[in-house]
């Protein structure tokens, strides 16, 4: 194992432990102080990726078109940078949450309303995106007693992944790497468990191009496929910060399985429904979405950009 990988894992372990142990007010003060440097780094990054058709500002333009002024765009950038700093602190401090104390920090009523769905015995497919405090989305149900399996993308640096997995699983969540997970997820659902996936990433393999925030986006069919083969309901949910060390759970939509003779059409309709719910969540808390992603990078074959150089608006949403 390369020495630099060991050093990276040790550094992350020290930093996450420090933020977990220090007083809350100090931890979030440091996060807020990091917002300005993050803005500066982001602006430098934008200069490099903008010519490649990527970047935070391009995504803003795709979503809001002419509805966002330059001043509002910069304001959103600063709010996003502050969120990202606090997001790291939220993640580090997750193991401090305990079943008996969690509800003093988190409004979990929306998740409690899912209990009747869980009791049906088909499991739950919990879908979220890189919005709000997404690491809490599987962590909190685990604290409430749900058996949860979550899918994550490994960094490729084993000591770093070990630290991240230890934090993610501190509440009882089972963590699976992203590759080759459909069969383990199917088995988890058959056991009546909850599985968690993020569905707002650019999908390059067999994507479904479905409206997302008003524009077609390459979306994974995995969520719809899992529902088709298991019959489990899909819950589009998120956890958003509403204060320092305070969060609220939201359920944006519940999508039940419906018999369909045309599997391809059924998967498309489910994918569109998931994207519509995630779009509403992002627009409700725009500063808490990961705007720098490649969400709109893969385009439909034969698509032509509009006069503004942006992908055309989708004909319909949902």
Short mmCIF file of C-alpha atoms in Angstrom, two decimals:
data_model
loop_
_atom_site.label_atom_id
_atom_site.label_comp_id
_atom_site.label_asym_id
_atom_site.label_seq_id
_atom_site.Cartn_x
_atom_site.Cartn_y
_atom_site.Cartn_z
CA UNK A 1 0.00 0.00 0.00
CA UNK A 2 1.49 3.41 -0.97
CA UNK A 3 2.69 5.51 1.93
CA UNK A 4 0.65 8.48 0.68
CA UNK A 5 -2.53 6.39 1.01
CA UNK A 6 -1.69 5.52 4.61
CA UNK A 7 -0.95 9.18 5.32
CA UNK A 8 -4.25 10.27 3.76
CA UNK A 9 -6.19 7.78 5.87
CA UNK A 10 -4.42 8.85 9.06
CA UNK A 11 -4.96 12.54 8.32
CA UNK A 12 -8.66 12.01 7.67
CA UNK A 13 -9.02 9.97 10.84
CA UNK A 14 -7.38 12.72 12.92
CA UNK A 15 -9.43 15.52 11.35
CA UNK A 16 -12.80 13.74 11.58
CA UNK A 17 -12.10 12.74 15.17
CA UNK A 18 -11.15 16.31 16.06
CA UNK A 19 -14.36 17.75 14.61
CA UNK A 20 -16.41 15.06 16.34
CA UNK A 21 -14.90 15.82 19.75
CA UNK A 22 -14.62 19.61 19.73
CA UNK A 23 -17.49 21.86 20.92
CA UNK A 24 -20.23 22.27 18.35
CA UNK A 25 -19.92 26.05 18.16
CA UNK A 26 -16.21 25.81 17.40
CA UNK A 27 -16.63 23.10 14.78
CA UNK A 28 -19.19 25.08 12.80
CA UNK A 29 -17.24 28.33 13.21
CA UNK A 30 -14.28 26.66 11.51
CA UNK A 31 -16.58 25.39 8.77
CA UNK A 32 -17.94 28.89 8.18
CA UNK A 33 -14.41 30.30 8.03
CA UNK A 34 -13.62 27.79 5.28
CA UNK A 35 -16.41 29.11 3.04
CA UNK A 36 -14.40 31.99 1.56
CA UNK A 37 -11.36 29.84 0.61
CA UNK A 38 -13.75 27.30 -0.91
CA UNK A 39 -15.33 30.04 -3.02
CA UNK A 40 -11.87 31.07 -4.25
CA UNK A 41 -10.95 27.47 -5.13
CA UNK A 42 -14.29 27.00 -6.88
CA UNK A 43 -13.81 30.11 -9.01
CA UNK A 44 -10.39 28.87 -10.11
CA UNK A 45 -11.88 25.46 -10.89
CA UNK A 46 -14.65 27.09 -12.91
CA UNK A 47 -12.11 28.74 -15.20
CA UNK A 48 -10.70 25.31 -16.03
CA UNK A 49 -13.92 23.31 -16.51
CA UNK A 50 -16.17 25.93 -18.13
CA UNK A 51 -14.56 25.46 -21.59
CA UNK A 52 -15.28 21.71 -21.22
CA UNK A 53 -19.00 22.29 -20.82
CA UNK A 54 -19.06 21.63 -17.07
CA UNK A 55 -19.10 23.49 -13.82
CA UNK A 56 -21.22 25.06 -11.14
CA UNK A 57 -22.16 28.22 -13.04
CA UNK A 58 -23.10 26.27 -16.17
CA UNK A 59 -25.41 24.07 -14.09
CA UNK A 60 -26.98 27.17 -12.59
CA UNK A 61 -27.63 28.53 -16.08
CA UNK A 62 -29.11 25.21 -17.24
CA UNK A 63 -31.51 25.12 -14.30
CA UNK A 64 -32.47 28.78 -13.97
CA UNK A 65 -31.75 30.02 -17.53
CA UNK A 66 -32.21 33.81 -17.49
CA UNK A 67 -34.08 33.73 -14.18
CA UNK A 68 -30.91 34.09 -12.09
CA UNK A 69 -28.97 37.35 -12.14
CA UNK A 70 -25.19 37.46 -11.81
CA UNK A 71 -25.56 38.79 -8.28
CA UNK A 72 -27.99 36.03 -7.33
CA UNK A 73 -25.64 33.46 -8.85
CA UNK A 74 -22.75 34.67 -6.68
CA UNK A 75 -24.97 34.74 -3.63
CA UNK A 76 -25.97 31.14 -4.30
CA UNK A 77 -22.27 30.24 -4.66
CA UNK A 78 -21.45 31.69 -1.22
CA UNK A 79 -24.45 29.98 0.40
CA UNK A 80 -23.43 26.69 -1.24
CA UNK A 81 -19.84 27.05 -0.01
CA UNK A 82 -21.05 27.62 3.54
CA UNK A 83 -23.26 24.55 3.24
CA UNK A 84 -20.37 22.39 2.02
CA UNK A 85 -18.21 23.37 5.00
CA UNK A 86 -20.99 22.59 7.42
CA UNK A 87 -21.75 19.38 5.55
CA UNK A 88 -18.29 18.07 6.42
CA UNK A 89 -18.83 18.90 10.08
CA UNK A 90 -22.26 17.25 10.01
CA UNK A 91 -20.66 14.09 8.63
CA UNK A 92 -17.86 14.03 11.20
CA UNK A 93 -20.31 14.44 14.07
CA UNK A 94 -22.85 11.81 12.95
CA UNK A 95 -21.55 9.20 15.44
CA UNK A 96 -22.50 11.57 18.27
CA UNK A 97 -26.17 11.00 17.45
CA UNK A 98 -27.82 8.30 19.54
CA UNK A 99 -31.37 6.85 19.40
CA UNK A 100 -32.33 8.43 22.73
CA UNK A 101 -31.04 11.91 21.81
CA UNK A 102 -31.41 12.14 18.02
CA UNK A 103 -34.86 13.70 18.08
CA UNK A 104 -33.54 16.71 19.98
CA UNK A 105 -31.48 17.55 16.87
CA UNK A 106 -33.54 16.05 14.06
CA UNK A 107 -37.19 16.33 13.09
CA UNK A 108 -37.74 12.70 12.06
CA UNK A 109 -41.54 12.70 11.88
CA UNK A 110 -41.49 12.21 8.09
CA UNK A 111 -39.38 9.07 8.48
CA UNK A 112 -41.66 7.71 11.21
CA UNK A 113 -44.58 7.94 8.79
CA UNK A 114 -42.78 5.35 6.64
CA UNK A 115 -43.19 2.63 9.28
CA UNK A 116 -46.47 1.30 7.78
CA UNK A 117 -44.72 0.96 4.42
CA UNK A 118 -41.86 -0.93 6.02
CA UNK A 119 -44.30 -3.26 7.76
CA UNK A 120 -45.67 -4.42 4.39
CA UNK A 121 -42.59 -6.64 4.16
CA UNK A 122 -41.35 -5.73 0.69
CA UNK A 123 -38.62 -3.45 1.90
CA UNK A 124 -38.16 0.22 1.00
CA UNK A 125 -36.09 1.78 -1.76
CA UNK A 126 -35.01 5.13 -0.31
CA UNK A 127 -33.79 7.46 -3.05
CA UNK A 128 -32.05 10.76 -2.47
CA UNK A 129 -29.40 12.88 -4.16
CA UNK A 130 -26.37 14.99 -3.33
CA UNK A 131 -28.59 17.47 -1.54
CA UNK A 132 -29.01 18.46 2.07
CA UNK A 133 -27.04 16.27 4.46
CA UNK A 134 -27.33 13.16 2.33
CA UNK A 135 -25.18 11.03 4.63
CA UNK A 136 -27.86 11.37 7.31
CA UNK A 137 -30.56 9.98 5.01
CA UNK A 138 -29.64 6.33 5.71
CA UNK A 139 -28.04 7.02 9.10
CA UNK A 140 -31.19 8.30 10.78
CA UNK A 141 -33.48 5.38 9.83
CA UNK A 142 -30.78 3.06 11.22
CA UNK A 143 -31.01 4.89 14.54
CA UNK A 144 -34.80 4.48 14.44
CA UNK A 145 -34.43 0.73 14.13
CA UNK A 146 -34.70 0.18 10.36
CA UNK A 147 -32.18 -2.29 8.91
CA UNK A 148 -30.56 -0.14 6.21
CA UNK A 149 -28.15 -0.97 3.39
CA UNK A 150 -26.62 2.00 1.58
CA UNK A 151 -24.65 2.21 -1.66
CA UNK A 152 -21.54 4.43 -1.81
CA UNK A 153 -18.85 5.17 -4.37
CA UNK A 154 -15.42 4.15 -2.99
CA UNK A 155 -12.55 6.64 -3.24
CA UNK A 156 -10.09 3.94 -4.26
CA UNK A 157 -7.87 4.74 -1.27
CA UNK A 158 -8.42 1.90 1.19
CA UNK A 159 -7.44 3.74 4.43
CA UNK A 160 -9.68 6.68 3.49
CA UNK A 161 -12.58 4.37 2.65
CA UNK A 162 -12.10 2.62 6.00
CA UNK A 163 -12.52 5.91 7.89
CA UNK A 164 -15.58 6.91 5.84
CA UNK A 165 -17.20 3.50 6.26
CA UNK A 166 -16.63 3.53 10.02
CA UNK A 167 -18.52 6.83 10.29
CA UNK A 168 -21.31 5.79 7.94
CA UNK A 169 -21.87 2.50 9.74
CA UNK A 170 -21.65 3.87 13.29
CA UNK A 171 -25.46 3.94 13.52
CA UNK A 172 -25.87 0.40 12.21
CA UNK A 173 -26.02 1.07 8.47
CA UNK A 174 -24.60 -1.62 6.19
CA UNK A 175 -22.35 -0.02 3.56
CA UNK A 176 -21.84 -1.50 0.07
CA UNK A 177 -19.49 -0.29 -2.64
CA UNK A 178 -21.23 0.92 -5.77
CA UNK A 179 -20.03 -1.74 -8.18
CA UNK A 180 -22.07 -4.93 -8.68
CA UNK A 181 -24.65 -4.18 -6.01
CA UNK A 182 -28.00 -4.92 -7.67
CA UNK A 183 -28.16 -8.52 -6.44
CA UNK A 184 -27.22 -7.68 -2.80
CA UNK A 185 -29.80 -4.86 -2.85
CA UNK A 186 -32.46 -7.20 -4.23
CA UNK A 187 -31.75 -9.67 -1.43
CA UNK A 188 -31.87 -6.90 1.20
CA UNK A 189 -35.30 -5.83 -0.08
CA UNK A 190 -36.51 -9.41 -0.03
CA UNK A 191 -35.56 -9.45 3.67
CA UNK A 192 -37.79 -6.40 4.19
CA UNK A 193 -34.91 -3.96 4.67
CA UNK A 194 -34.44 -0.40 3.47
CA UNK A 195 -31.86 0.27 0.77
CA UNK A 196 -30.48 3.73 0.03
CA UNK A 197 -29.29 5.07 -3.33
CA UNK A 198 -28.38 8.46 -4.78
CA UNK A 199 -30.05 9.08 -8.13
CA UNK A 200 -28.76 12.50 -9.23
CA UNK A 201 -25.46 11.40 -10.79
CA UNK A 202 -24.67 11.51 -14.51
CA UNK A 203 -25.34 7.98 -15.79
CA UNK A 204 -23.21 6.83 -18.70
CA UNK A 205 -24.27 3.19 -18.95
CA UNK A 206 -27.75 2.52 -20.36
CA UNK A 207 -29.13 5.86 -19.15
CA UNK A 208 -32.73 6.94 -19.27
CA UNK A 209 -32.92 10.57 -20.42
CA UNK A 210 -35.60 12.00 -18.16
CA UNK A 211 -36.45 15.59 -17.18
CA UNK A 212 -34.46 16.82 -14.19
CA UNK A 213 -34.81 20.43 -13.05
CA UNK A 214 -36.40 21.20 -16.40
CA UNK A 215 -33.71 19.67 -18.65
CA UNK A 216 -33.18 16.11 -19.85
CA UNK A 217 -30.51 14.35 -17.80
CA UNK A 218 -28.90 10.92 -18.12
CA UNK A 219 -30.42 9.00 -15.21
CA UNK A 220 -29.67 5.52 -13.90
CA UNK A 221 -32.41 2.93 -14.48
CA UNK A 222 -31.30 0.99 -11.37
CA UNK A 223 -33.95 2.43 -9.06
CA UNK A 224 -36.82 1.61 -11.41
CA UNK A 225 -35.33 -1.83 -12.15
CA UNK A 226 -35.11 -2.69 -8.46
CA UNK A 227 -38.74 -1.78 -7.96
CA UNK A 228 -39.81 -3.79 -11.00
CA UNK A 229 -38.10 -6.98 -9.80
CA UNK A 230 -39.00 -6.66 -6.11
CA UNK A 231 -42.26 -4.70 -5.94
CA UNK A 232 -40.80 -2.53 -3.16
CA UNK A 233 -42.14 1.03 -2.85
CA UNK A 234 -39.77 3.88 -3.65
CA UNK A 235 -39.44 6.72 -1.15
CA UNK A 236 -37.81 9.92 -2.44
CA UNK A 237 -36.45 11.55 0.70
CA UNK A 238 -33.85 13.98 1.96
CA UNK A 239 -32.47 15.44 5.18
CA UNK A 240 -31.88 19.20 5.17
CA UNK A 241 -30.09 21.47 7.59
CA UNK A 242 -32.38 23.99 9.26
CA UNK A 243 -29.84 25.33 11.75
CA UNK A 244 -26.45 24.64 13.30
CA UNK A 245 -26.56 20.97 14.25
CA UNK A 246 -30.29 20.85 13.44
CA UNK A 247 -31.90 18.92 10.57
CA UNK A 248 -35.32 18.04 9.18
CA UNK A 249 -36.33 14.89 7.29
CA UNK A 250 -38.51 15.25 4.20
CA UNK A 251 -40.39 12.67 2.16
CA UNK A 252 -41.04 14.21 -1.24
CA UNK A 253 -42.85 11.31 -2.90
CA UNK A 254 -43.79 7.67 -2.42
CA UNK A 255 -43.93 5.65 -5.65
CA UNK A 256 -45.67 2.31 -5.43
CA UNK A 257 -45.09 -0.54 -7.82
CA UNK A 258 -47.77 -0.95 -10.50
CA UNK A 259 -48.13 -3.94 -12.83
CA UNK A 260 -47.09 -3.06 -16.38
CA UNK A 261 -46.86 -5.15 -19.51
CA UNK A 262 -44.22 -2.83 -20.98
CA UNK A 263 -41.19 -3.00 -18.66
CA UNK A 264 -39.29 -0.28 -20.55
CA UNK A 265 -42.18 2.16 -20.29
CA UNK A 266 -42.66 1.37 -16.59
CA UNK A 267 -39.00 2.04 -15.85
CA UNK A 268 -39.15 5.34 -17.72
CA UNK A 269 -42.25 6.50 -15.83
CA UNK A 270 -40.73 5.61 -12.47
CA UNK A 271 -37.46 7.35 -13.37
CA UNK A 272 -39.34 10.48 -14.40
CA UNK A 273 -41.30 10.43 -11.12
CA UNK A 274 -38.08 10.14 -9.08
CA UNK A 275 -36.48 13.02 -11.01
CA UNK A 276 -39.56 15.19 -10.52
CA UNK A 277 -39.47 14.67 -6.75
CA UNK A 278 -35.72 15.31 -6.51
CA UNK A 279 -36.18 18.46 -8.60
CA UNK A 280 -38.72 19.81 -6.11
CA UNK A 281 -36.37 19.03 -3.25
CA UNK A 282 -33.48 20.87 -4.87
CA UNK A 283 -35.55 23.94 -5.70
CA UNK A 284 -36.80 24.06 -2.11
CA UNK A 285 -33.20 24.13 -0.79
CA UNK A 286 -31.08 25.26 -3.77
CA UNK A 287 -28.05 26.15 -1.66
CA UNK A 288 -27.88 22.58 -0.37
CA UNK A 289 -27.41 20.80 -3.71
CA UNK A 290 -24.01 19.86 -5.15
CA UNK A 291 -24.03 22.33 -8.05
CA UNK A 292 -20.57 21.39 -9.31
CA UNK A 293 -21.58 17.87 -10.39
CA UNK A 294 -21.63 16.56 -13.98
CA UNK A 295 -25.39 16.12 -13.83
CA UNK A 296 -26.07 17.45 -17.33
CA UNK A 297 -22.82 16.36 -18.98
CA UNK A 298 -24.03 13.28 -20.93
CA UNK A 299 -26.50 14.37 -23.60
CA UNK A 300 -29.06 12.45 -25.69
CA UNK A 301 -27.81 11.27 -29.09
CA UNK A 302 -28.43 13.87 -31.77
CA UNK A 303 -29.34 16.66 -29.35
CA UNK A 304 -28.39 20.16 -30.47
CA UNK A 305 -27.71 22.96 -27.98
CA UNK A 306 -29.84 26.06 -28.11
CA UNK A 307 -28.68 29.53 -29.24
CA UNK A 308 -27.37 30.12 -25.71
CA UNK A 309 -25.13 27.05 -25.96
CA UNK A 310 -27.13 25.22 -23.31
CA UNK A 311 -29.09 21.97 -23.63
CA UNK A 312 -32.71 22.69 -24.63
CA UNK A 313 -35.42 22.65 -22.02
CA UNK A 314 -37.26 19.36 -21.63
CA UNK A 315 -40.68 19.18 -23.20
CA UNK A 316 -42.19 18.19 -19.87
CA UNK A 317 -41.19 17.59 -16.24
CA UNK A 318 -42.34 14.41 -14.47
#
